[in-house]
Short mmCIF file of C-alpha atoms in Angstrom, two decimals:
data_model
loop_
_atom_site.label_atom_id
_atom_site.label_comp_id
_atom_site.label_asym_id
_atom_site.label_seq_id
_atom_site.Cartn_x
_atom_site.Cartn_y
_atom_site.Cartn_z
CA MET Z 1 39.63 -91.67 96.78
CA ALA Z 2 39.40 -91.25 100.30
CA GLY Z 3 37.66 -87.51 99.85
CA GLU Z 4 35.27 -88.84 97.17
CA THR Z 5 33.85 -91.82 99.07
CA TYR Z 6 33.70 -89.93 102.27
CA GLN Z 7 31.49 -87.45 100.11
CA LEU Z 8 29.73 -90.00 98.84
CA ARG Z 9 28.59 -91.72 102.15
CA ARG Z 10 27.74 -88.47 103.44
CA GLY Z 11 24.93 -87.72 101.23
CA GLU Z 12 23.55 -90.84 101.80
CA ILE Z 13 23.69 -90.06 105.91
CA GLU Z 14 22.07 -86.99 105.55
CA THR Z 15 19.47 -88.18 103.59
CA TYR Z 16 18.68 -90.80 105.15
CA PHE Z 17 18.70 -89.13 109.02
CA ASP Z 18 17.15 -86.43 107.76
CA ARG Z 19 14.39 -88.33 105.66
CA THR Z 20 13.59 -91.81 105.56
CA ALA Z 21 14.41 -91.96 109.54
CA ALA Z 22 13.92 -89.69 111.44
CA ALA Z 23 10.75 -90.05 113.11
CA ALA Z 24 11.80 -93.30 113.99
CA TRP Z 25 15.39 -91.78 115.43
CA ALA Z 26 13.54 -89.40 117.21
CA ARG Z 27 11.80 -92.23 118.99
CA LEU Z 28 14.20 -94.38 119.35
CA THR Z 29 16.55 -91.46 122.15
CA SER Z 30 13.08 -90.48 123.33
CA ASP Z 31 11.47 -91.95 126.43
CA ALA Z 32 8.88 -93.45 125.12
CA PRO Z 33 8.87 -97.46 125.07
CA VAL Z 34 10.14 -99.14 122.27
CA SER Z 35 10.41 -103.31 122.42
CA GLY Z 36 12.85 -106.14 121.36
CA ILE Z 37 15.89 -104.74 119.12
CA ARG Z 38 15.32 -101.41 119.41
CA ALA Z 39 15.60 -101.64 123.20
CA LYS Z 40 18.57 -103.22 123.44
CA VAL Z 41 19.87 -100.49 120.92
CA ARG Z 42 18.88 -97.58 122.93
CA ALA Z 43 20.60 -99.21 126.19
CA GLY Z 44 23.51 -99.67 124.07
CA ARG Z 45 23.59 -96.30 123.11
CA ASP Z 46 22.90 -94.92 126.64
CA ALA Z 47 26.05 -96.98 127.63
CA MET Z 48 28.56 -95.69 125.21
CA ARG Z 49 27.02 -92.03 125.87
CA ALA Z 50 28.09 -92.85 129.33
CA THR Z 51 31.51 -94.16 128.64
CA LEU Z 52 32.68 -91.52 126.31
CA LEU Z 53 31.67 -89.20 129.40
CA GLY Z 54 33.51 -90.64 131.24
CA TYR Z 55 36.76 -90.10 129.23
CA LEU Z 56 36.09 -86.09 129.37
CA PRO Z 57 37.00 -84.21 132.51
CA LEU Z 58 34.20 -84.14 134.97
CA ASP Z 59 34.70 -80.05 135.35
CA LEU Z 60 34.07 -78.19 131.84
CA THR Z 61 34.36 -75.23 133.01
CA GLY Z 62 36.15 -73.08 130.07
CA ALA Z 63 36.36 -75.70 127.99
CA ARG Z 64 35.35 -75.60 124.06
CA VAL Z 65 33.82 -79.34 122.59
CA LEU Z 66 32.93 -80.68 119.64
CA ASP Z 67 29.92 -82.68 119.50
CA ALA Z 68 30.72 -84.40 115.74
CA GLY Z 69 27.51 -85.75 115.14
CA CYS Z 70 24.92 -84.55 118.43
CA GLY Z 71 22.07 -86.62 116.35
CA THR Z 72 19.38 -85.62 119.17
CA GLY Z 73 21.69 -83.65 121.26
CA ALA Z 74 22.14 -86.18 124.37
CA LEU Z 75 25.34 -86.26 125.02
CA ALA Z 76 26.07 -82.46 123.96
CA ILE Z 77 23.66 -81.28 126.91
CA GLU Z 78 25.74 -83.97 129.71
CA VAL Z 79 28.71 -82.28 128.58
CA ALA Z 80 27.19 -78.53 128.44
CA ARG Z 81 25.91 -79.36 132.10
CA ARG Z 82 29.68 -80.10 132.96
CA GLY Z 83 30.07 -76.02 132.33
CA ALA Z 84 31.82 -76.59 128.65
CA ASP Z 85 30.59 -74.78 125.74
CA VAL Z 86 29.30 -76.86 123.28
CA VAL Z 87 29.41 -76.44 119.56
CA ALA Z 88 26.73 -79.34 118.66
CA VAL Z 89 26.47 -80.62 114.69
CA ASP Z 90 25.00 -82.89 112.68
CA LEU Z 91 24.25 -83.67 108.44
CA SER Z 92 20.89 -83.87 109.34
CA PRO Z 93 18.51 -80.17 109.58
CA THR Z 94 16.51 -81.89 111.42
CA LEU Z 95 17.87 -84.10 114.53
CA VAL Z 96 18.99 -80.95 115.12
CA ASP Z 97 15.93 -79.00 115.20
CA LEU Z 98 14.50 -81.77 117.72
CA ALA Z 99 17.57 -81.49 119.61
CA ARG Z 100 17.39 -77.76 120.01
CA GLU Z 101 13.91 -78.43 120.89
CA ARG Z 102 14.64 -80.94 123.56
CA ALA Z 103 17.46 -79.32 125.10
CA ALA Z 104 15.55 -75.83 125.37
CA SER Z 105 14.10 -76.35 129.22
CA ASP Z 106 17.44 -76.82 130.45
CA PRO Z 107 19.45 -74.41 131.70
CA ALA Z 108 22.60 -75.66 130.08
CA ALA Z 109 21.31 -74.98 126.27
CA SER Z 110 22.53 -71.55 126.23
CA ARG Z 111 26.11 -72.73 126.09
CA ILE Z 112 25.04 -75.19 123.65
CA ASP Z 113 25.32 -73.61 119.67
CA PHE Z 114 23.36 -76.33 117.45
CA ARG Z 115 24.57 -76.54 113.69
CA ALA Z 116 23.51 -78.15 110.94
CA GLY Z 117 26.31 -79.16 108.54
CA ASP Z 118 29.49 -81.66 107.84
CA MET Z 119 31.79 -81.79 111.44
CA LEU Z 120 34.83 -80.82 109.25
CA ASP Z 121 33.82 -77.30 108.93
CA ALA Z 122 37.38 -75.31 110.07
CA ALA Z 123 34.20 -73.06 110.22
CA HIS Z 124 33.47 -74.31 114.17
CA GLY Z 125 36.48 -73.09 115.17
CA ASP Z 126 39.09 -74.62 117.76
CA PHE Z 127 38.24 -77.03 120.98
CA ASP Z 128 39.51 -78.35 123.57
CA TYR Z 129 37.56 -81.77 122.84
CA MET Z 130 36.29 -83.46 120.33
CA VAL Z 131 33.38 -86.38 120.51
CA ALA Z 132 32.42 -88.57 117.70
CA MET Z 133 30.11 -90.93 119.22
CA ASP Z 134 28.84 -93.30 115.91
CA SER Z 135 29.10 -90.41 113.71
CA LEU Z 136 32.36 -92.37 111.67
CA ILE Z 137 31.00 -95.60 112.28
CA HIS Z 138 29.61 -95.60 108.17
CA TYR Z 139 32.28 -94.38 106.75
CA ARG Z 140 35.47 -96.51 105.24
CA ARG Z 141 38.68 -96.48 107.39
CA ASP Z 142 40.80 -94.05 105.33
CA ASP Z 143 38.06 -91.82 105.63
CA VAL Z 144 37.49 -91.79 109.07
CA VAL Z 145 41.40 -91.02 109.55
CA THR Z 146 41.75 -88.71 107.65
CA SER Z 147 38.51 -87.32 108.88
CA LEU Z 148 40.40 -87.15 112.23
CA ALA Z 149 43.63 -85.97 110.81
CA ARG Z 150 41.33 -82.72 109.17
CA ILE Z 151 39.69 -82.16 112.59
CA ALA Z 152 43.44 -82.69 114.89
CA PRO Z 153 44.75 -79.26 114.15
CA ARG Z 154 42.16 -77.80 115.87
CA VAL Z 155 42.22 -80.34 119.34
CA ARG Z 156 43.87 -79.12 121.71
CA HIS Z 157 43.97 -82.20 124.49
CA GLY Z 158 42.21 -84.96 123.04
CA MET Z 159 39.95 -86.68 120.48
CA MET Z 160 37.02 -89.77 121.32
CA PHE Z 161 35.30 -91.20 118.73
CA THR Z 162 33.20 -95.00 118.51
CA PHE Z 163 34.15 -97.48 115.41
CA ALA Z 164 32.20 -100.20 114.55
CA PRO Z 165 34.53 -103.21 115.40
CA GLY Z 166 35.57 -106.06 113.05
CA THR Z 167 33.81 -108.95 114.87
CA PRO Z 168 32.23 -111.85 113.16
CA LEU Z 169 28.31 -110.58 113.88
CA LEU Z 170 28.83 -107.22 112.16
CA ILE Z 171 30.80 -108.14 109.25
CA THR Z 172 28.34 -111.32 108.68
CA ALA Z 173 25.37 -108.76 109.59
CA ARG Z 174 27.18 -106.17 106.80
CA ALA Z 175 27.19 -108.76 104.34
CA ILE Z 176 23.17 -109.67 104.81
CA GLY Z 177 22.70 -106.20 104.26
CA ARG Z 178 24.52 -106.13 101.11
CA LEU Z 179 22.50 -109.00 100.13
CA PHE Z 180 18.97 -107.93 100.60
CA PRO Z 181 19.59 -104.27 99.92
CA ARG Z 182 16.15 -102.74 101.21
CA SER Z 183 15.59 -98.18 100.12
CA ASP Z 184 14.77 -97.60 103.67
CA ARG Z 185 18.13 -99.06 105.23
CA SER Z 186 20.42 -96.63 107.15
CA PRO Z 187 23.56 -96.48 105.42
CA ALA Z 188 25.89 -99.93 105.89
CA ILE Z 189 28.64 -99.79 108.49
CA GLU Z 190 31.88 -100.10 108.02
CA PRO Z 191 33.43 -103.04 110.46
CA GLN Z 192 37.14 -101.75 111.34
CA PRO Z 193 39.67 -104.61 112.41
CA GLU Z 194 40.77 -102.06 115.34
CA ARG Z 195 44.59 -103.79 114.98
CA LYS Z 196 44.63 -101.69 111.23
CA LEU Z 197 42.58 -98.87 112.33
CA ARG Z 198 45.06 -97.90 115.15
CA ARG Z 199 48.03 -98.26 112.86
CA ALA Z 200 46.28 -96.17 110.20
CA ILE Z 201 46.30 -93.56 112.90
CA ALA Z 202 49.49 -94.30 113.74
CA GLN Z 203 51.23 -93.89 109.90
CA ASN Z 204 49.12 -90.49 109.38
CA PRO Z 205 51.43 -87.44 109.68
CA ALA Z 206 48.40 -85.28 111.10
CA LEU Z 207 47.90 -87.41 114.07
CA ALA Z 208 51.18 -88.09 115.23
CA GLY Z 209 50.87 -85.79 118.53
CA PHE Z 210 48.22 -88.15 119.53
CA SER Z 211 48.09 -91.14 121.37
CA PRO Z 212 45.77 -94.16 121.65
CA ARG Z 213 44.99 -93.94 125.47
CA ARG Z 214 41.47 -95.70 126.97
CA THR Z 215 39.74 -98.05 124.75
CA THR Z 216 35.83 -99.61 125.81
CA ARG Z 217 33.34 -101.73 123.11
CA ILE Z 218 29.66 -101.71 123.82
CA SER Z 219 27.58 -104.69 122.60
CA ARG Z 220 24.31 -104.80 123.23
CA SER Z 221 22.73 -107.19 120.95
CA PHE Z 222 22.20 -105.88 117.40
CA TYR Z 223 23.98 -103.07 118.86
CA ILE Z 224 28.27 -102.85 118.58
CA SER Z 225 30.63 -100.13 118.44
CA GLN Z 226 33.93 -99.59 120.15
CA ALA Z 227 35.49 -96.16 121.74
CA LEU Z 228 38.77 -95.32 121.46
CA GLU Z 229 40.47 -92.23 122.79
CA LEU Z 230 43.17 -90.21 121.37
CA SER Z 231 45.11 -87.79 123.80
CA ARG Z 232 47.95 -85.41 123.08
#
């Protein structure tokens, strides 16, 4: 069932980012020098973050935004600088602590509420916008759509999220990862053919008030991710 697979994968993601890869993730998302593939992944993430920020209004004064899967907080800071009140949530308490530490010296930090927990928790409240950058890419299509449907009733204007497009490279990389498992490997991504994902979104009654708008694919070596905007 979708709920069961979501809970299982959520546990794997929390363990990976909070324990196995916390130090590596902190370095990747910093200004520290990195080489090879990691540099391209960093560039891809920077480009995707800029893309999602481009989907949001430049002036967010008075708006409330959910950063679902905030990681080390780079997107949350940029959104807060536009005047929004941000709830930045991540499964990893370690990454949330790092995000809070990195934001501390920024004047916009007072508008960010960093929380460790599940992005789907209704206790986070209602929002004008929800942004989920690379936080749904590890889930199956049913879980992705169900997650969006659970958040949707609490979002007034728009939801922006990323998914792993069903490209031959990603499908092959996923297969190789399954053939040669490692204990320190991140939870596998779940490539989503865009047409099937859009169809599943259109068929979910809880998402009936939202329509797909802009979409952008970012491809930098092994970083391949696609943004999709859903608007009321």
